[in-house]
Structures are given as structure tokens and as C-alpha cells.
């Protein structure tokens, strides 16, 4: 079990374990605690040089591959107040043109997840939040799949547009 009390952030995605995963991976039995707090006033319509593409309690962004999360728990506070940044208890956002297979099994979010992005009509911003997965609007491959087995959310989830208990 890995317990991470402090946030590490990376360009592209920000997460307590990984900023971004590219390629196949299995994350098993991990626990994230602490907080990850992304607050900028950058508007993606005007300047995306500082834009993060997902904030998560474990992983900010996944761009390709088969990635499994098994028996993982998030207790961290996930705060994505940057314009247009999706946020999730475990994963902020899978995105890209390559095929992505995400599998979540026996995973639980207890942390608070918040994102306030750009309102509809003010740019190409995504503002989804979910207990396990923030959003999947950026996935462009028809071969991509997402599965959830025995997953739950017990944390407070808030977004100004799309909001889900699990995804």
C-alpha cells in the first residue's frame, strides 16, 4: 500500500501518484491522502500554456493503453479550480485519439472532489467531476472502453456543469 500525504503535480495532468499515465499499467491497493489543489485563472479559450488536462486523487490524465485500478481508495481533497479542468477521486480525465481501456474494480472515493470550470459557450472547456472518474469527453477512439465493478463514492462531488457519483 502506498500512502502519499502531499501532492505532486505535472504539466498535462496532476495527481497524487502520477501526473499522467501513457501506456499499459496496473495500480493496485493504493491509498491516496492529503490534497491536490490546482487554482489558476487561465482560460483555455485564451491561453492553454498553463492548462492542466485532468486532476485526480491518484492520476491526472491517461492518454493511451489498458489501465486497471484494483482495490484503490482515495481520501484526498481534489480541488480543480483552473478553468476547464475535469476532476476525479481516482482519475481526472482519460483523453486522446488512441484507444484507452480503463477498468476500475473494488475502488472507493471518500474525498471531496470540486471543479468549477468555464460555463458552456465560453470555450472548449470540460468541467466534469466524479467520485472515481472525472469525465471522458476527451476520448476520441471508438475502441475505448470503461468498466466499473464494485466501485463506490462516499465523498462530496461538485461541478458547475457535469457531475456524477462514480463517473
CSV table of N, CA and C in Angstrom, one decimal:
chain,number,residue,atom,x,y,z
A,1,UNK,N,0.8,-1.2,0.0
A,1,UNK,CA,0.0,0.0,0.0
A,1,UNK,C,0.9,1.2,0.0
A,2,UNK,N,0.6,2.2,-0.9
A,2,UNK,CA,1.3,3.4,-1.0
A,2,UNK,C,0.4,4.5,-0.4
A,3,UNK,N,0.9,5.3,0.6
A,3,UNK,CA,0.2,6.4,1.2
A,3,UNK,C,1.0,7.7,0.9
A,4,UNK,N,0.4,8.6,0.1
A,4,UNK,CA,1.0,9.8,-0.3
A,4,UNK,C,0.4,11.0,0.4
A,5,UNK,N,1.0,11.6,1.4
A,5,UNK,CA,0.4,12.7,2.1
A,5,UNK,C,0.5,14.1,1.4
A,6,UNK,N,1.3,14.2,0.4
A,6,UNK,CA,1.5,15.5,-0.2
A,6,UNK,C,1.3,15.4,-1.7
A,7,UNK,N,0.9,16.5,-2.4
A,7,UNK,CA,0.6,16.5,-3.8
A,7,UNK,C,1.9,16.7,-4.6
A,8,UNK,N,1.9,16.0,-5.7
A,8,UNK,CA,2.9,16.2,-6.8
A,8,UNK,C,2.2,16.6,-8.0
A,9,UNK,N,2.6,17.6,-8.7
A,9,UNK,CA,1.8,18.0,-9.9
A,9,UNK,C,2.7,18.0,-11.1
A,10,UNK,N,2.2,17.8,-12.3
A,10,UNK,CA,2.9,17.7,-13.5
A,10,UNK,C,2.1,18.4,-14.6
A,11,UNK,N,2.8,18.9,-15.6
A,11,UNK,CA,2.2,19.5,-16.8
A,11,UNK,C,1.4,18.4,-17.6
A,12,UNK,N,0.2,18.7,-18.0
A,12,UNK,CA,-0.6,17.8,-18.7
A,12,UNK,C,-1.7,17.2,-17.8
A,13,UNK,N,-1.3,16.7,-16.6
A,13,UNK,CA,-2.3,16.2,-15.7
A,13,UNK,C,-1.6,16.3,-14.3
A,14,UNK,N,-2.5,16.4,-13.3
A,14,UNK,CA,-1.9,16.5,-11.9
A,14,UNK,C,-2.6,15.4,-11.0
A,15,UNK,N,-1.8,14.6,-10.4
A,15,UNK,CA,-2.3,13.6,-9.5
A,15,UNK,C,-1.4,13.3,-8.3
A,16,UNK,N,-1.9,12.8,-7.3
A,16,UNK,CA,-1.0,12.5,-6.1
A,16,UNK,C,-0.1,11.4,-6.4
A,17,UNK,N,-0.4,10.4,-7.2
A,17,UNK,CA,0.5,9.3,-7.6
A,17,UNK,C,1.2,9.6,-8.9
A,18,UNK,N,0.5,10.0,-9.9
A,18,UNK,CA,1.0,10.2,-11.2
A,18,UNK,C,0.3,11.4,-11.9
A,19,UNK,N,1.1,12.2,-12.6
A,19,UNK,CA,0.5,13.3,-13.3
A,19,UNK,C,-0.2,12.7,-14.5
A,20,UNK,N,0.5,11.8,-15.2
A,20,UNK,CA,-0.1,11.2,-16.5
A,20,UNK,C,0.4,9.8,-16.6
A,21,UNK,N,-0.5,8.9,-17.1
A,21,UNK,CA,-0.1,7.6,-17.5
A,21,UNK,C,-0.2,7.4,-19.0
A,22,UNK,N,0.8,7.0,-19.6
A,22,UNK,CA,0.8,6.7,-21.1
A,22,UNK,C,1.2,5.3,-21.3
A,23,UNK,N,0.3,4.4,-21.7
A,23,UNK,CA,0.6,3.0,-21.9
A,23,UNK,C,-0.1,2.1,-20.8
A,24,UNK,N,0.2,0.8,-20.9
A,24,UNK,CA,-0.5,-0.1,-20.0
A,24,UNK,C,0.1,0.0,-18.6
A,25,UNK,N,-0.8,-0.1,-17.6
A,25,UNK,CA,-0.4,-0.1,-16.2
A,25,UNK,C,-1.5,-0.7,-15.4
A,26,UNK,N,-1.1,-1.1,-14.2
A,26,UNK,CA,-2.0,-1.6,-13.1
A,26,UNK,C,-1.6,-0.9,-11.9
A,27,UNK,N,-2.6,-0.3,-11.3
A,27,UNK,CA,-2.5,0.4,-10.0
A,27,UNK,C,-3.3,-0.4,-9.0
A,28,UNK,N,-2.6,-1.0,-8.0
A,28,UNK,CA,-3.3,-2.0,-7.1
A,28,UNK,C,-3.1,-1.7,-5.7
A,29,UNK,N,-4.1,-1.6,-4.9
A,29,UNK,CA,-4.0,-1.5,-3.4
A,29,UNK,C,-3.5,-0.2,-3.0
A,30,UNK,N,-3.6,0.9,-3.8
A,30,UNK,CA,-3.0,2.2,-3.4
A,30,UNK,C,-4.1,3.0,-2.7
A,31,UNK,N,-3.6,3.8,-1.7
A,31,UNK,CA,-4.4,4.7,-1.0
A,31,UNK,C,-3.8,6.1,-1.1
A,32,UNK,N,-4.6,7.1,-1.5
A,32,UNK,CA,-4.1,8.5,-1.5
A,32,UNK,C,-4.8,9.3,-0.5
A,33,UNK,N,-4.0,10.1,0.2
A,33,UNK,CA,-4.4,11.0,1.3
A,33,UNK,C,-3.8,12.4,1.1
A,34,UNK,N,-4.4,13.4,1.7
A,34,UNK,CA,-3.8,14.7,1.5
A,34,UNK,C,-4.7,15.6,0.7
A,35,UNK,N,-4.1,16.4,-0.2
A,35,UNK,CA,-4.9,17.2,-1.1
A,35,UNK,C,-4.1,17.6,-2.3
A,36,UNK,N,-4.8,17.9,-3.4
A,36,UNK,CA,-4.2,18.4,-4.6
A,36,UNK,C,-5.1,19.6,-5.0
A,37,UNK,N,-4.5,20.7,-5.1
A,37,UNK,CA,-5.2,21.9,-5.2
A,37,UNK,C,-4.6,22.7,-6.4
A,38,UNK,N,-5.4,22.8,-7.5
A,38,UNK,CA,-5.0,23.5,-8.7
A,38,UNK,C,-5.9,24.7,-8.9
A,39,UNK,N,-5.3,25.9,-8.8
A,39,UNK,CA,-6.1,27.1,-8.9
A,39,UNK,C,-5.3,28.1,-9.7
A,40,UNK,N,-5.8,28.3,-11.0
A,40,UNK,CA,-5.3,29.4,-11.8
A,40,UNK,C,-6.5,30.1,-12.5
A,41,UNK,N,-6.2,31.2,-13.1
A,41,UNK,CA,-7.3,31.9,-13.8
A,41,UNK,C,-7.1,31.8,-15.3
A,42,UNK,N,-6.3,30.9,-15.7
A,42,UNK,CA,-6.0,30.7,-17.2
A,42,UNK,C,-7.3,30.2,-17.8
A,43,UNK,N,-7.7,30.9,-18.9
A,43,UNK,CA,-8.9,30.5,-19.6
A,43,UNK,C,-8.5,29.7,-20.9
A,44,UNK,N,-8.9,28.5,-21.1
A,44,UNK,CA,-8.4,27.7,-22.2
A,44,UNK,C,-8.7,28.3,-23.6
A,45,UNK,N,-9.7,29.2,-23.7
A,45,UNK,CA,-10.0,29.9,-24.9
A,45,UNK,C,-8.9,30.9,-25.3
A,46,UNK,N,-8.3,31.4,-24.3
A,46,UNK,CA,-7.3,32.5,-24.5
A,46,UNK,C,-5.9,32.0,-24.5
A,47,UNK,N,-5.6,31.1,-23.6
A,47,UNK,CA,-4.2,30.7,-23.4
A,47,UNK,C,-4.1,29.3,-22.7
A,48,UNK,N,-3.7,28.3,-23.4
A,48,UNK,CA,-3.6,27.0,-22.8
A,48,UNK,C,-2.2,26.6,-22.4
A,49,UNK,N,-1.3,27.5,-22.3
A,49,UNK,CA,0.1,27.2,-21.9
A,49,UNK,C,0.2,26.7,-20.5
A,50,UNK,N,-0.7,27.0,-19.6
A,50,UNK,CA,-0.7,26.5,-18.3
A,50,UNK,C,-1.8,25.6,-18.0
A,51,UNK,N,-2.5,25.1,-19.0
A,51,UNK,CA,-3.7,24.3,-18.8
A,51,UNK,C,-3.4,22.9,-18.4
A,52,UNK,N,-4.0,22.4,-17.3
A,52,UNK,CA,-3.9,21.0,-16.9
A,52,UNK,C,-5.1,20.3,-17.5
A,53,UNK,N,-4.9,19.1,-17.9
A,53,UNK,CA,-5.9,18.4,-18.6
A,53,UNK,C,-6.6,17.3,-17.7
A,54,UNK,N,-6.5,17.4,-16.5
A,54,UNK,CA,-7.2,16.5,-15.5
A,54,UNK,C,-6.5,16.5,-14.2
A,55,UNK,N,-7.3,16.5,-13.1
A,55,UNK,CA,-6.7,16.5,-11.8
A,55,UNK,C,-7.4,15.3,-11.1
A,56,UNK,N,-6.6,14.4,-10.5
A,56,UNK,CA,-7.2,13.3,-9.8
A,56,UNK,C,-6.5,13.0,-8.5
A,57,UNK,N,-7.2,12.3,-7.6
A,57,UNK,CA,-6.6,11.9,-6.3
A,57,UNK,C,-5.4,10.9,-6.5
A,58,UNK,N,-5.4,10.2,-7.6
A,58,UNK,CA,-4.3,9.3,-7.9
A,58,UNK,C,-3.6,9.7,-9.2
A,59,UNK,N,-4.4,9.9,-10.3
A,59,UNK,CA,-3.8,10.1,-11.6
A,59,UNK,C,-4.6,11.3,-12.3
A,60,UNK,N,-3.8,12.3,-12.8
A,60,UNK,CA,-4.5,13.4,-13.5
A,60,UNK,C,-5.1,13.0,-14.9
A,61,UNK,N,-4.3,12.4,-15.7
A,61,UNK,CA,-4.7,12.1,-17.1
A,61,UNK,C,-4.1,10.8,-17.6
A,62,UNK,N,-4.9,10.0,-18.4
A,62,UNK,CA,-4.5,8.8,-19.0
A,62,UNK,C,-4.7,9.0,-20.5
A,63,UNK,N,-3.6,8.8,-21.3
A,63,UNK,CA,-3.7,9.1,-22.8
A,63,UNK,C,-3.8,7.9,-23.7
A,64,UNK,N,-3.3,6.7,-23.2
A,64,UNK,CA,-3.4,5.5,-24.1
A,64,UNK,C,-3.1,4.3,-23.2
A,65,UNK,N,-3.6,3.1,-23.7
A,65,UNK,CA,-3.3,1.9,-23.1
A,65,UNK,C,-4.4,1.3,-22.3
A,66,UNK,N,-4.1,0.1,-21.7
A,66,UNK,CA,-5.1,-0.6,-20.8
A,66,UNK,C,-4.6,-0.3,-19.4
A,67,UNK,N,-5.4,0.4,-18.6
A,67,UNK,CA,-5.0,0.8,-17.3
A,67,UNK,C,-6.1,0.3,-16.3
A,68,UNK,N,-5.6,-0.5,-15.3
A,68,UNK,CA,-6.5,-1.0,-14.3
A,68,UNK,C,-6.2,-0.5,-12.9
A,69,UNK,N,-7.3,-0.2,-12.2
A,69,UNK,CA,-7.2,0.2,-10.8
A,69,UNK,C,-8.0,-0.8,-10.0
A,70,UNK,N,-7.3,-1.5,-9.1
A,70,UNK,CA,-7.9,-2.6,-8.3
A,70,UNK,C,-7.6,-2.3,-6.8
A,71,UNK,N,-8.7,-2.3,-6.0
A,71,UNK,CA,-8.6,-2.1,-4.6
A,71,UNK,C,-8.0,-0.8,-4.2
A,72,UNK,N,-8.3,0.3,-4.9
A,72,UNK,CA,-7.7,1.6,-4.6
A,72,UNK,C,-8.7,2.5,-3.8
A,73,UNK,N,-8.2,3.3,-2.9
A,73,UNK,CA,-9.0,4.2,-2.2
A,73,UNK,C,-8.4,5.6,-2.2
A,74,UNK,N,-9.3,6.6,-2.4
A,74,UNK,CA,-8.9,8.0,-2.3
A,74,UNK,C,-9.6,8.7,-1.1
A,75,UNK,N,-8.8,9.3,-0.3
A,75,UNK,CA,-9.3,10.1,0.8
A,75,UNK,C,-8.9,11.6,0.6
A,76,UNK,N,-8.2,11.9,-0.4
A,76,UNK,CA,-7.7,13.2,-0.7
A,76,UNK,C,-8.7,14.2,-1.1
A,77,UNK,N,-8.5,15.4,-0.8
A,77,UNK,CA,-9.3,16.6,-1.3
A,77,UNK,C,-8.8,16.9,-2.7
A,78,UNK,N,-9.6,16.8,-3.7
A,78,UNK,CA,-9.2,17.2,-5.1
A,78,UNK,C,-9.9,18.4,-5.5
A,79,UNK,N,-9.1,19.5,-5.7
A,79,UNK,CA,-9.7,20.8,-5.9
A,79,UNK,C,-9.1,21.3,-7.3
A,80,UNK,N,-10.0,21.3,-8.3
A,80,UNK,CA,-9.5,21.8,-9.6
A,80,UNK,C,-10.3,23.0,-10.0
A,81,UNK,N,-9.8,24.2,-9.6
A,81,UNK,CA,-10.4,25.4,-9.8
A,81,UNK,C,-9.8,26.1,-11.0
A,82,UNK,N,-9.0,25.4,-11.8
A,82,UNK,CA,-8.5,26.0,-13.1
A,82,UNK,C,-9.6,25.9,-14.1
A,83,UNK,N,-9.7,26.9,-14.9
A,83,UNK,CA,-10.7,26.9,-16.0
A,83,UNK,C,-10.7,25.7,-16.8
A,84,UNK,N,-11.8,24.9,-16.9
A,84,UNK,CA,-11.9,23.8,-17.8
A,84,UNK,C,-11.2,22.6,-17.4
A,85,UNK,N,-10.9,22.3,-16.2
A,85,UNK,CA,-10.2,21.2,-15.7
A,85,UNK,C,-11.1,20.1,-15.1
A,86,UNK,N,-11.2,18.9,-15.7
A,86,UNK,CA,-12.0,17.9,-15.0
A,86,UNK,C,-11.3,17.3,-13.8
A,87,UNK,N,-12.1,16.8,-12.8
A,87,UNK,CA,-11.5,16.3,-11.6
A,87,UNK,C,-12.2,15.0,-11.2
A,88,UNK,N,-11.4,14.1,-10.7
A,88,UNK,CA,-12.0,12.8,-10.2
A,88,UNK,C,-11.3,12.3,-9.0
A,89,UNK,N,-12.0,11.5,-8.2
A,89,UNK,CA,-11.4,11.0,-7.0
A,89,UNK,C,-10.2,10.1,-7.2
A,90,UNK,N,-10.2,9.3,-8.3
A,90,UNK,CA,-9.1,8.5,-8.7
A,90,UNK,C,-8.4,9.1,-9.9
A,91,UNK,N,-9.2,9.3,-11.0
A,91,UNK,CA,-8.6,9.8,-12.3
A,91,UNK,C,-9.4,11.0,-12.7
A,92,UNK,N,-8.6,12.0,-13.1
A,92,UNK,CA,-9.3,13.2,-13.6
A,92,UNK,C,-9.9,13.1,-15.0
A,93,UNK,N,-9.0,12.6,-15.9
A,93,UNK,CA,-9.6,12.5,-17.3
A,93,UNK,C,-8.7,11.6,-18.2
A,94,UNK,N,-9.4,10.6,-18.9
A,94,UNK,CA,-8.7,9.9,-20.0
A,94,UNK,C,-9.0,10.8,-21.2
A,95,UNK,N,-8.0,10.9,-22.0
A,95,UNK,CA,-8.1,11.8,-23.2
A,95,UNK,C,-7.1,11.4,-24.3
A,96,UNK,N,-7.5,11.6,-25.6
A,96,UNK,CA,-6.6,11.4,-26.7
A,96,UNK,C,-7.3,10.6,-27.8
A,97,UNK,N,-6.6,10.5,-28.9
A,97,UNK,CA,-7.1,9.8,-30.1
A,97,UNK,C,-6.8,8.3,-30.1
A,98,UNK,N,-5.9,7.9,-29.2
A,98,UNK,CA,-5.6,6.4,-29.1
A,98,UNK,C,-6.6,5.7,-28.3
A,99,UNK,N,-6.7,4.4,-28.4
A,99,UNK,CA,-7.6,3.6,-27.7
A,99,UNK,C,-7.2,3.5,-26.2
A,100,UNK,N,-8.2,3.6,-25.3
A,100,UNK,CA,-8.0,3.6,-23.9
A,100,UNK,C,-8.9,2.6,-23.3
A,101,UNK,N,-8.4,1.6,-22.5
A,101,UNK,CA,-9.3,0.7,-21.8
A,101,UNK,C,-9.0,0.9,-20.3
A,102,UNK,N,-10.1,1.5,-19.6
A,102,UNK,CA,-10.0,1.7,-18.2
A,102,UNK,C,-10.8,0.7,-17.5
A,103,UNK,N,-10.3,0.1,-16.4
A,103,UNK,CA,-11.0,-0.8,-15.6
A,103,UNK,C,-10.8,-0.4,-14.1
A,104,UNK,N,-11.9,-0.2,-13.4
A,104,UNK,CA,-11.9,0.1,-12.0
A,104,UNK,C,-12.6,-1.1,-11.3
A,105,UNK,N,-12.0,-1.7,-10.3
A,105,UNK,CA,-12.6,-2.7,-9.5
A,105,UNK,C,-12.3,-2.6,-8.0
A,106,UNK,N,-13.4,-2.7,-7.2
A,106,UNK,CA,-13.2,-2.5,-5.8
A,106,UNK,C,-12.5,-1.2,-5.4
A,107,UNK,N,-12.9,-0.2,-6.0
A,107,UNK,CA,-12.3,1.1,-5.7
A,107,UNK,C,-13.3,2.0,-5.1
A,108,UNK,N,-12.9,2.9,-4.1
A,108,UNK,CA,-13.8,3.7,-3.4
A,108,UNK,C,-13.2,5.1,-3.3
A,109,UNK,N,-14.0,6.1,-3.4
A,109,UNK,CA,-13.6,7.5,-3.1
A,109,UNK,C,-14.3,8.0,-1.9
A,110,UNK,N,-13.6,8.5,-0.9
A,110,UNK,CA,-14.1,9.2,0.3
A,110,UNK,C,-13.8,10.7,0.3
A,111,UNK,N,-13.0,11.1,-0.7
A,111,UNK,CA,-12.6,12.5,-0.7
A,111,UNK,C,-13.5,13.4,-1.4
A,112,UNK,N,-13.4,14.7,-1.1
A,112,UNK,CA,-14.2,15.7,-1.7
A,112,UNK,C,-13.5,16.1,-3.1
A,113,UNK,N,-14.4,16.2,-4.1
A,113,UNK,CA,-13.9,16.5,-5.4
A,113,UNK,C,-14.7,17.7,-6.0
A,114,UNK,N,-13.9,18.8,-6.3
A,114,UNK,CA,-14.5,20.0,-6.8
A,114,UNK,C,-13.9,20.5,-8.1
A,115,UNK,N,-14.7,20.9,-9.0
A,115,UNK,CA,-14.2,21.6,-10.2
A,115,UNK,C,-15.2,22.7,-10.6
A,116,UNK,N,-14.7,23.9,-10.8
A,116,UNK,CA,-15.5,24.9,-11.4
A,116,UNK,C,-14.8,25.4,-12.6
A,117,UNK,N,-15.3,25.1,-13.8
A,117,UNK,CA,-14.6,25.5,-15.0
A,117,UNK,C,-15.3,26.6,-15.7
A,118,UNK,N,-15.1,26.7,-17.0
A,118,UNK,CA,-15.7,27.7,-17.8
A,118,UNK,C,-17.1,27.3,-18.2
A,119,UNK,N,-18.1,28.1,-18.0
A,119,UNK,CA,-19.5,27.8,-18.3
A,119,UNK,C,-19.7,27.4,-19.8
A,120,UNK,N,-20.7,26.7,-20.2
A,120,UNK,CA,-20.9,26.3,-21.6
A,120,UNK,C,-21.0,27.6,-22.4
A,121,UNK,N,-20.4,27.4,-23.6
A,121,UNK,CA,-20.4,28.5,-24.5
A,121,UNK,C,-19.3,29.5,-24.4
A,122,UNK,N,-18.4,29.3,-23.4
A,122,UNK,CA,-17.3,30.2,-23.2
A,122,UNK,C,-15.9,29.5,-23.5
A,123,UNK,N,-15.9,28.7,-24.5
A,123,UNK,CA,-14.6,28.0,-24.8
A,123,UNK,C,-14.9,26.5,-24.9
A,124,UNK,N,-13.8,25.8,-25.2
A,124,UNK,CA,-13.9,24.3,-25.3
A,124,UNK,C,-13.5,23.7,-24.0
A,125,UNK,N,-14.0,24.1,-22.9
A,125,UNK,CA,-13.6,23.7,-21.6
A,125,UNK,C,-14.5,22.5,-21.1
A,126,UNK,N,-13.9,21.6,-20.4
A,126,UNK,CA,-14.6,20.5,-19.8
A,126,UNK,C,-14.6,20.7,-18.3
A,127,UNK,N,-15.7,20.5,-17.7
A,127,UNK,CA,-15.8,20.8,-16.3
A,127,UNK,C,-16.5,19.6,-15.5
A,128,UNK,N,-16.2,18.4,-15.9
A,128,UNK,CA,-16.9,17.3,-15.2
A,128,UNK,C,-16.1,16.9,-14.0
A,129,UNK,N,-16.9,16.3,-13.0
A,129,UNK,CA,-16.4,15.8,-11.8
A,129,UNK,C,-17.1,14.5,-11.4
A,130,UNK,N,-16.3,13.6,-10.9
A,130,UNK,CA,-16.9,12.3,-10.5
A,130,UNK,C,-16.1,11.7,-9.3
A,131,UNK,N,-16.7,10.8,-8.6
A,131,UNK,CA,-16.0,10.2,-7.4
A,131,UNK,C,-14.9,9.3,-7.8
A,132,UNK,N,-15.0,8.6,-8.9
A,132,UNK,CA,-13.9,7.7,-9.4
A,132,UNK,C,-13.2,8.3,-10.6
A,133,UNK,N,-14.0,8.7,-11.6
A,133,UNK,CA,-13.5,9.2,-12.9
A,133,UNK,C,-14.2,10.6,-13.1
A,134,UNK,N,-13.4,11.6,-13.4
A,134,UNK,CA,-13.9,13.0,-13.6
A,134,UNK,C,-14.8,13.1,-14.8
A,135,UNK,N,-14.2,12.8,-16.0
A,135,UNK,CA,-15.0,12.8,-17.2
A,135,UNK,C,-14.2,12.1,-18.3
A,136,UNK,N,-14.9,11.8,-19.4
A,136,UNK,CA,-14.3,11.1,-20.5
A,136,UNK,C,-14.6,11.8,-21.9
A,137,UNK,N,-14.9,13.0,-21.9
A,137,UNK,CA,-15.3,13.7,-23.1
A,137,UNK,C,-14.1,13.9,-24.1
A,138,UNK,N,-12.9,13.8,-23.6
A,138,UNK,CA,-11.7,13.9,-24.5
A,138,UNK,C,-11.3,12.7,-25.2
A,139,UNK,N,-12.0,11.5,-25.0
A,139,UNK,CA,-11.6,10.3,-25.6
A,139,UNK,C,-12.2,10.2,-27.0
A,140,UNK,N,-11.4,10.0,-28.0
A,140,UNK,CA,-11.8,10.1,-29.4
A,140,UNK,C,-11.7,8.8,-30.2
A,141,UNK,N,-11.4,7.7,-29.5
A,141,UNK,CA,-11.3,6.4,-30.2
A,141,UNK,C,-12.6,5.6,-29.9
A,142,UNK,N,-13.2,5.1,-31.0
A,142,UNK,CA,-14.4,4.2,-30.8
A,142,UNK,C,-14.1,2.9,-30.1
A,143,UNK,N,-12.8,2.5,-30.0
A,143,UNK,CA,-12.4,1.3,-29.4
A,143,UNK,C,-12.1,1.4,-27.9
A,144,UNK,N,-12.3,2.6,-27.3
A,144,UNK,CA,-12.1,2.8,-25.9
A,144,UNK,C,-13.3,2.2,-25.1
A,145,UNK,N,-12.9,1.6,-23.9
A,145,UNK,CA,-13.9,1.1,-23.0
A,145,UNK,C,-13.6,1.5,-21.6
A,146,UNK,N,-14.7,1.6,-20.8
A,146,UNK,CA,-14.6,1.9,-19.4
A,146,UNK,C,-15.5,1.0,-18.6
A,147,UNK,N,-14.9,0.3,-17.6
A,147,UNK,CA,-15.7,-0.7,-16.8
A,147,UNK,C,-15.5,-0.3,-15.3
A,148,UNK,N,-16.6,-0.5,-14.6
A,148,UNK,CA,-16.6,-0.2,-13.1
A,148,UNK,C,-17.2,-1.4,-12.5
A,149,UNK,N,-16.5,-2.1,-11.5
A,149,UNK,CA,-17.0,-3.2,-10.8
A,149,UNK,C,-16.8,-3.0,-9.3
A,150,UNK,N,-17.9,-3.0,-8.6
A,150,UNK,CA,-17.9,-2.9,-7.1
A,150,UNK,C,-17.2,-1.6,-6.7
A,151,UNK,N,-17.5,-0.5,-7.4
A,151,UNK,CA,-16.9,0.8,-7.0
A,151,UNK,C,-18.0,1.7,-6.4
A,152,UNK,N,-17.5,2.6,-5.5
A,152,UNK,CA,-18.5,3.4,-4.8
A,152,UNK,C,-17.8,4.8,-4.5
A,153,UNK,N,-18.7,5.8,-4.3
A,153,UNK,CA,-18.3,7.1,-3.9
A,153,UNK,C,-19.0,7.5,-2.7
A,154,UNK,N,-18.3,7.9,-1.7
A,154,UNK,CA,-18.9,8.4,-0.4
A,154,UNK,C,-18.5,9.9,-0.1
A,155,UNK,N,-17.8,10.5,-1.1
A,155,UNK,CA,-17.4,11.9,-0.9
A,155,UNK,C,-18.3,12.9,-1.6
A,156,UNK,N,-18.1,14.1,-1.3
A,156,UNK,CA,-18.9,15.2,-1.8
A,156,UNK,C,-18.3,15.5,-3.2
A,157,UNK,N,-19.2,15.6,-4.2
A,157,UNK,CA,-18.7,15.9,-5.6
A,157,UNK,C,-19.5,17.1,-6.1
A,158,UNK,N,-18.7,18.1,-6.6
A,158,UNK,CA,-19.3,19.3,-7.1
A,158,UNK,C,-18.7,19.8,-8.4
A,159,UNK,N,-19.5,20.2,-9.3
A,159,UNK,CA,-19.0,20.8,-10.6
A,159,UNK,C,-20.1,21.8,-11.1
A,160,UNK,N,-19.7,22.8,-11.9
A,160,UNK,CA,-20.7,23.7,-12.3
A,160,UNK,C,-21.4,23.2,-13.6
A,161,UNK,N,-21.0,22.1,-14.2
A,161,UNK,CA,-21.7,21.5,-15.3
A,161,UNK,C,-22.1,20.0,-15.1
A,162,UNK,N,-21.1,19.1,-15.4
A,162,UNK,CA,-21.4,17.7,-15.3
A,162,UNK,C,-20.9,17.1,-14.1
A,163,UNK,N,-21.7,16.4,-13.3
A,163,UNK,CA,-21.3,15.9,-12.0
A,163,UNK,C,-21.9,14.4,-11.9
A,164,UNK,N,-21.0,13.5,-11.5
A,164,UNK,CA,-21.5,12.1,-11.3
A,164,UNK,C,-21.0,11.5,-10.0
A,165,UNK,N,-21.7,10.6,-9.4
A,165,UNK,CA,-21.3,10.0,-8.1
A,165,UNK,C,-20.0,9.1,-8.4
A,166,UNK,N,-20.0,8.3,-9.4
A,166,UNK,CA,-18.9,7.4,-9.8
A,166,UNK,C,-18.1,8.0,-11.0
A,167,UNK,N,-18.8,8.3,-12.0
A,167,UNK,CA,-18.2,8.8,-13.2
A,167,UNK,C,-19.1,9.9,-13.9
